[in-house]
């Protein structure tokens, strides 16, 4: 689901900007840095391949859900701030 949302946002902000819409005299935002920002965020969340290995090596696998939630929260806050 997140891949679809990221792809849709990427397409909207990069392709949608030049889809024949007349430009105003001012820009409320600039999407020129959006591809780089999306790449950085995607890089931060690209560790999915090691998740099964982490689960199998945990001493208390019943805490896996909590660990994943906490980890994603830390990564998300690091990306936003």
Short mmCIF file of N, CA and C in Angstrom, two decimals:
data_model
loop_
_atom_site.label_atom_id
_atom_site.label_comp_id
_atom_site.label_asym_id
_atom_site.label_seq_id
_atom_site.Cartn_x
_atom_site.Cartn_y
_atom_site.Cartn_z
N UNK A 1 0.83 -1.18 0.00
CA UNK A 1 0.00 0.00 0.00
C UNK A 1 0.88 1.25 0.00
N UNK A 2 1.93 1.25 0.81
CA UNK A 2 2.77 2.45 0.88
C UNK A 2 3.49 2.70 -0.44
N UNK A 3 3.86 1.64 -1.14
CA UNK A 3 4.52 1.82 -2.43
C UNK A 3 3.59 2.47 -3.44
N UNK A 4 2.33 2.11 -3.41
CA UNK A 4 1.36 2.70 -4.33
C UNK A 4 1.16 4.17 -3.99
N UNK A 5 1.07 4.50 -2.72
CA UNK A 5 0.88 5.90 -2.30
C UNK A 5 2.09 6.73 -2.69
N UNK A 6 3.28 6.21 -2.44
CA UNK A 6 4.50 6.95 -2.78
C UNK A 6 4.60 7.15 -4.29
N UNK A 7 4.29 6.13 -5.06
CA UNK A 7 4.33 6.25 -6.51
C UNK A 7 3.31 7.26 -7.01
N UNK A 8 2.10 7.22 -6.45
CA UNK A 8 1.05 8.17 -6.86
C UNK A 8 1.46 9.60 -6.52
N UNK A 9 2.00 9.83 -5.34
CA UNK A 9 2.44 11.17 -4.96
C UNK A 9 3.58 11.64 -5.86
N UNK A 10 4.50 10.75 -6.14
CA UNK A 10 5.62 11.11 -7.02
C UNK A 10 5.11 11.52 -8.40
N UNK A 11 4.21 10.73 -8.94
CA UNK A 11 3.66 11.04 -10.26
C UNK A 11 2.86 12.34 -10.24
N UNK A 12 2.09 12.56 -9.19
CA UNK A 12 1.28 13.77 -9.10
C UNK A 12 2.16 15.02 -9.07
N UNK A 13 3.21 14.98 -8.25
CA UNK A 13 4.02 16.18 -8.08
C UNK A 13 5.02 16.39 -9.21
N UNK A 14 5.44 15.35 -9.90
CA UNK A 14 6.40 15.55 -10.98
C UNK A 14 5.71 15.68 -12.33
N UNK A 15 4.83 14.78 -12.65
CA UNK A 15 4.14 14.83 -13.94
C UNK A 15 2.98 15.82 -13.88
N UNK A 16 2.28 15.86 -12.77
CA UNK A 16 1.12 16.73 -12.62
C UNK A 16 1.45 18.21 -12.68
N UNK A 17 2.70 18.56 -12.30
CA UNK A 17 3.11 19.95 -12.35
C UNK A 17 3.13 20.51 -13.77
N UNK A 18 3.43 19.68 -14.73
CA UNK A 18 3.58 20.17 -16.10
C UNK A 18 2.49 19.62 -17.02
N UNK A 19 1.31 19.38 -16.49
CA UNK A 19 0.24 18.78 -17.27
C UNK A 19 -0.66 19.82 -17.93
N UNK A 20 -0.08 20.91 -18.40
CA UNK A 20 -0.85 21.91 -19.11
C UNK A 20 -1.54 22.92 -18.21
N UNK A 21 -1.24 22.91 -16.93
CA UNK A 21 -1.83 23.86 -16.01
C UNK A 21 -1.02 25.14 -16.09
N UNK A 22 -1.72 26.27 -16.21
CA UNK A 22 -1.02 27.54 -16.30
C UNK A 22 -0.37 27.87 -14.97
N UNK A 23 0.86 28.39 -15.04
CA UNK A 23 1.60 28.74 -13.83
C UNK A 23 1.13 30.09 -13.31
N UNK A 24 1.03 30.19 -12.01
CA UNK A 24 0.72 31.46 -11.37
C UNK A 24 2.00 32.28 -11.27
N UNK A 25 1.88 33.52 -10.83
CA UNK A 25 3.06 34.37 -10.70
C UNK A 25 3.90 33.99 -9.49
N UNK A 26 3.34 33.25 -8.57
CA UNK A 26 4.06 32.83 -7.38
C UNK A 26 3.95 31.32 -7.23
N UNK A 27 4.88 30.75 -6.53
CA UNK A 27 4.87 29.32 -6.26
C UNK A 27 4.63 29.11 -4.77
N UNK A 28 3.60 28.39 -4.44
CA UNK A 28 3.33 28.07 -3.06
C UNK A 28 4.33 27.04 -2.55
N UNK A 29 4.78 26.18 -3.42
CA UNK A 29 5.80 25.18 -3.11
C UNK A 29 6.60 24.90 -4.36
N UNK A 30 7.72 24.28 -4.17
CA UNK A 30 8.55 23.89 -5.30
C UNK A 30 8.75 22.37 -5.24
N UNK A 31 8.41 21.70 -6.30
CA UNK A 31 8.53 20.24 -6.31
C UNK A 31 9.87 19.78 -6.90
N UNK A 32 10.79 20.70 -7.08
CA UNK A 32 12.06 20.31 -7.70
C UNK A 32 12.87 19.37 -6.81
N UNK A 33 12.73 19.47 -5.50
CA UNK A 33 13.47 18.60 -4.60
C UNK A 33 12.70 17.37 -4.17
N UNK A 34 11.49 17.22 -4.67
CA UNK A 34 10.64 16.11 -4.25
C UNK A 34 11.20 14.74 -4.62
N UNK A 35 11.72 14.52 -5.83
CA UNK A 35 12.28 13.20 -6.13
C UNK A 35 13.44 12.82 -5.20
N UNK A 36 14.27 13.78 -4.87
CA UNK A 36 15.37 13.50 -3.95
C UNK A 36 14.84 13.16 -2.56
N UNK A 37 13.86 13.92 -2.09
CA UNK A 37 13.28 13.66 -0.77
C UNK A 37 12.62 12.29 -0.72
N UNK A 38 11.88 11.94 -1.77
CA UNK A 38 11.23 10.63 -1.81
C UNK A 38 12.27 9.51 -1.85
N UNK A 39 13.37 9.72 -2.55
CA UNK A 39 14.44 8.73 -2.58
C UNK A 39 15.07 8.53 -1.22
N UNK A 40 15.27 9.62 -0.49
CA UNK A 40 15.84 9.52 0.84
C UNK A 40 14.90 8.77 1.78
N UNK A 41 13.62 9.09 1.72
CA UNK A 41 12.64 8.39 2.56
C UNK A 41 12.57 6.92 2.20
N UNK A 42 12.57 6.60 0.91
CA UNK A 42 12.54 5.20 0.47
C UNK A 42 13.79 4.46 0.95
N UNK A 43 14.93 5.13 0.91
CA UNK A 43 16.17 4.52 1.40
C UNK A 43 16.07 4.22 2.90
N UNK A 44 15.48 5.13 3.65
CA UNK A 44 15.35 4.94 5.10
C UNK A 44 14.49 3.73 5.44
N UNK A 45 13.50 3.44 4.62
CA UNK A 45 12.58 2.34 4.90
C UNK A 45 12.90 1.08 4.08
N UNK A 46 14.11 0.97 3.55
CA UNK A 46 14.40 -0.14 2.64
C UNK A 46 14.97 -1.38 3.32
N UNK A 47 14.89 -1.49 4.61
CA UNK A 47 15.46 -2.62 5.31
C UNK A 47 14.54 -3.81 5.47
N UNK A 48 13.50 -3.90 4.66
CA UNK A 48 12.52 -4.98 4.80
C UNK A 48 13.12 -6.37 4.61
N UNK A 49 14.18 -6.48 3.89
CA UNK A 49 14.76 -7.80 3.60
C UNK A 49 15.32 -8.47 4.85
N UNK A 50 15.71 -7.70 5.85
CA UNK A 50 16.30 -8.31 7.04
C UNK A 50 15.29 -8.56 8.16
N UNK A 51 14.05 -8.18 7.96
CA UNK A 51 13.03 -8.34 9.01
C UNK A 51 12.86 -9.80 9.44
N UNK A 52 12.75 -10.77 8.55
CA UNK A 52 12.62 -12.17 9.01
C UNK A 52 13.82 -12.63 9.83
N UNK A 53 15.00 -12.21 9.45
CA UNK A 53 16.20 -12.58 10.19
C UNK A 53 16.19 -11.99 11.59
N UNK A 54 15.74 -10.75 11.71
CA UNK A 54 15.64 -10.11 13.02
C UNK A 54 14.64 -10.86 13.89
N UNK A 55 13.50 -11.21 13.32
CA UNK A 55 12.46 -11.92 14.08
C UNK A 55 12.99 -13.27 14.59
N UNK A 56 13.68 -13.99 13.73
CA UNK A 56 14.19 -15.31 14.11
C UNK A 56 15.30 -15.24 15.15
N UNK A 57 16.03 -14.14 15.22
CA UNK A 57 17.14 -14.04 16.16
C UNK A 57 16.77 -13.34 17.47
N UNK A 58 15.51 -12.92 17.60
CA UNK A 58 15.09 -12.23 18.83
C UNK A 58 14.97 -13.21 20.00
N UNK A 59 15.36 -12.74 21.18
CA UNK A 59 15.20 -13.55 22.39
C UNK A 59 13.73 -13.62 22.80
N UNK A 60 12.99 -12.54 22.55
CA UNK A 60 11.57 -12.48 22.90
C UNK A 60 10.76 -12.11 21.65
N UNK A 61 10.49 -13.08 20.79
CA UNK A 61 9.79 -12.78 19.53
C UNK A 61 8.39 -12.22 19.71
N UNK A 62 7.79 -12.41 20.88
CA UNK A 62 6.46 -11.86 21.11
C UNK A 62 6.47 -10.33 21.17
N UNK A 63 7.65 -9.72 21.31
CA UNK A 63 7.77 -8.25 21.32
C UNK A 63 8.11 -7.68 19.94
N UNK A 64 8.01 -8.51 18.92
CA UNK A 64 8.38 -8.09 17.57
C UNK A 64 7.53 -6.91 17.08
N UNK A 65 6.21 -7.00 17.26
CA UNK A 65 5.31 -5.92 16.79
C UNK A 65 5.68 -4.58 17.43
N UNK A 66 5.91 -4.60 18.71
CA UNK A 66 6.25 -3.37 19.42
C UNK A 66 7.59 -2.81 18.92
N UNK A 67 8.55 -3.69 18.70
CA UNK A 67 9.86 -3.27 18.21
C UNK A 67 9.75 -2.64 16.82
N UNK A 68 8.95 -3.24 15.95
CA UNK A 68 8.77 -2.69 14.60
C UNK A 68 8.10 -1.33 14.66
N UNK A 69 7.05 -1.19 15.47
CA UNK A 69 6.36 0.09 15.60
C UNK A 69 7.30 1.18 16.11
N UNK A 70 8.07 0.85 17.11
CA UNK A 70 9.01 1.82 17.67
C UNK A 70 10.08 2.20 16.66
N UNK A 71 10.60 1.22 15.94
CA UNK A 71 11.64 1.48 14.95
C UNK A 71 11.13 2.37 13.82
N UNK A 72 9.95 2.05 13.31
CA UNK A 72 9.40 2.89 12.23
C UNK A 72 9.09 4.29 12.73
N UNK A 73 8.66 4.42 13.95
CA UNK A 73 8.43 5.76 14.52
C UNK A 73 9.69 6.58 14.60
N UNK A 74 10.78 5.95 15.02
CA UNK A 74 12.07 6.65 15.10
C UNK A 74 12.55 7.06 13.70
N UNK A 75 12.46 6.16 12.74
CA UNK A 75 12.90 6.45 11.38
C UNK A 75 12.03 7.55 10.76
N UNK A 76 10.72 7.46 10.96
CA UNK A 76 9.83 8.48 10.41
C UNK A 76 10.12 9.85 10.99
N UNK A 77 10.31 9.92 12.31
CA UNK A 77 10.61 11.22 12.92
C UNK A 77 11.97 11.74 12.47
N UNK A 78 12.93 10.84 12.24
CA UNK A 78 14.24 11.29 11.73
C UNK A 78 14.11 11.84 10.31
N UNK A 79 13.23 11.27 9.51
CA UNK A 79 13.02 11.76 8.14
C UNK A 79 12.27 13.08 8.11
N UNK A 80 11.33 13.24 9.01
CA UNK A 80 10.50 14.45 9.00
C UNK A 80 11.25 15.63 9.61
N UNK A 81 11.94 15.39 10.68
CA UNK A 81 12.61 16.50 11.38
C UNK A 81 14.05 16.50 10.98
#
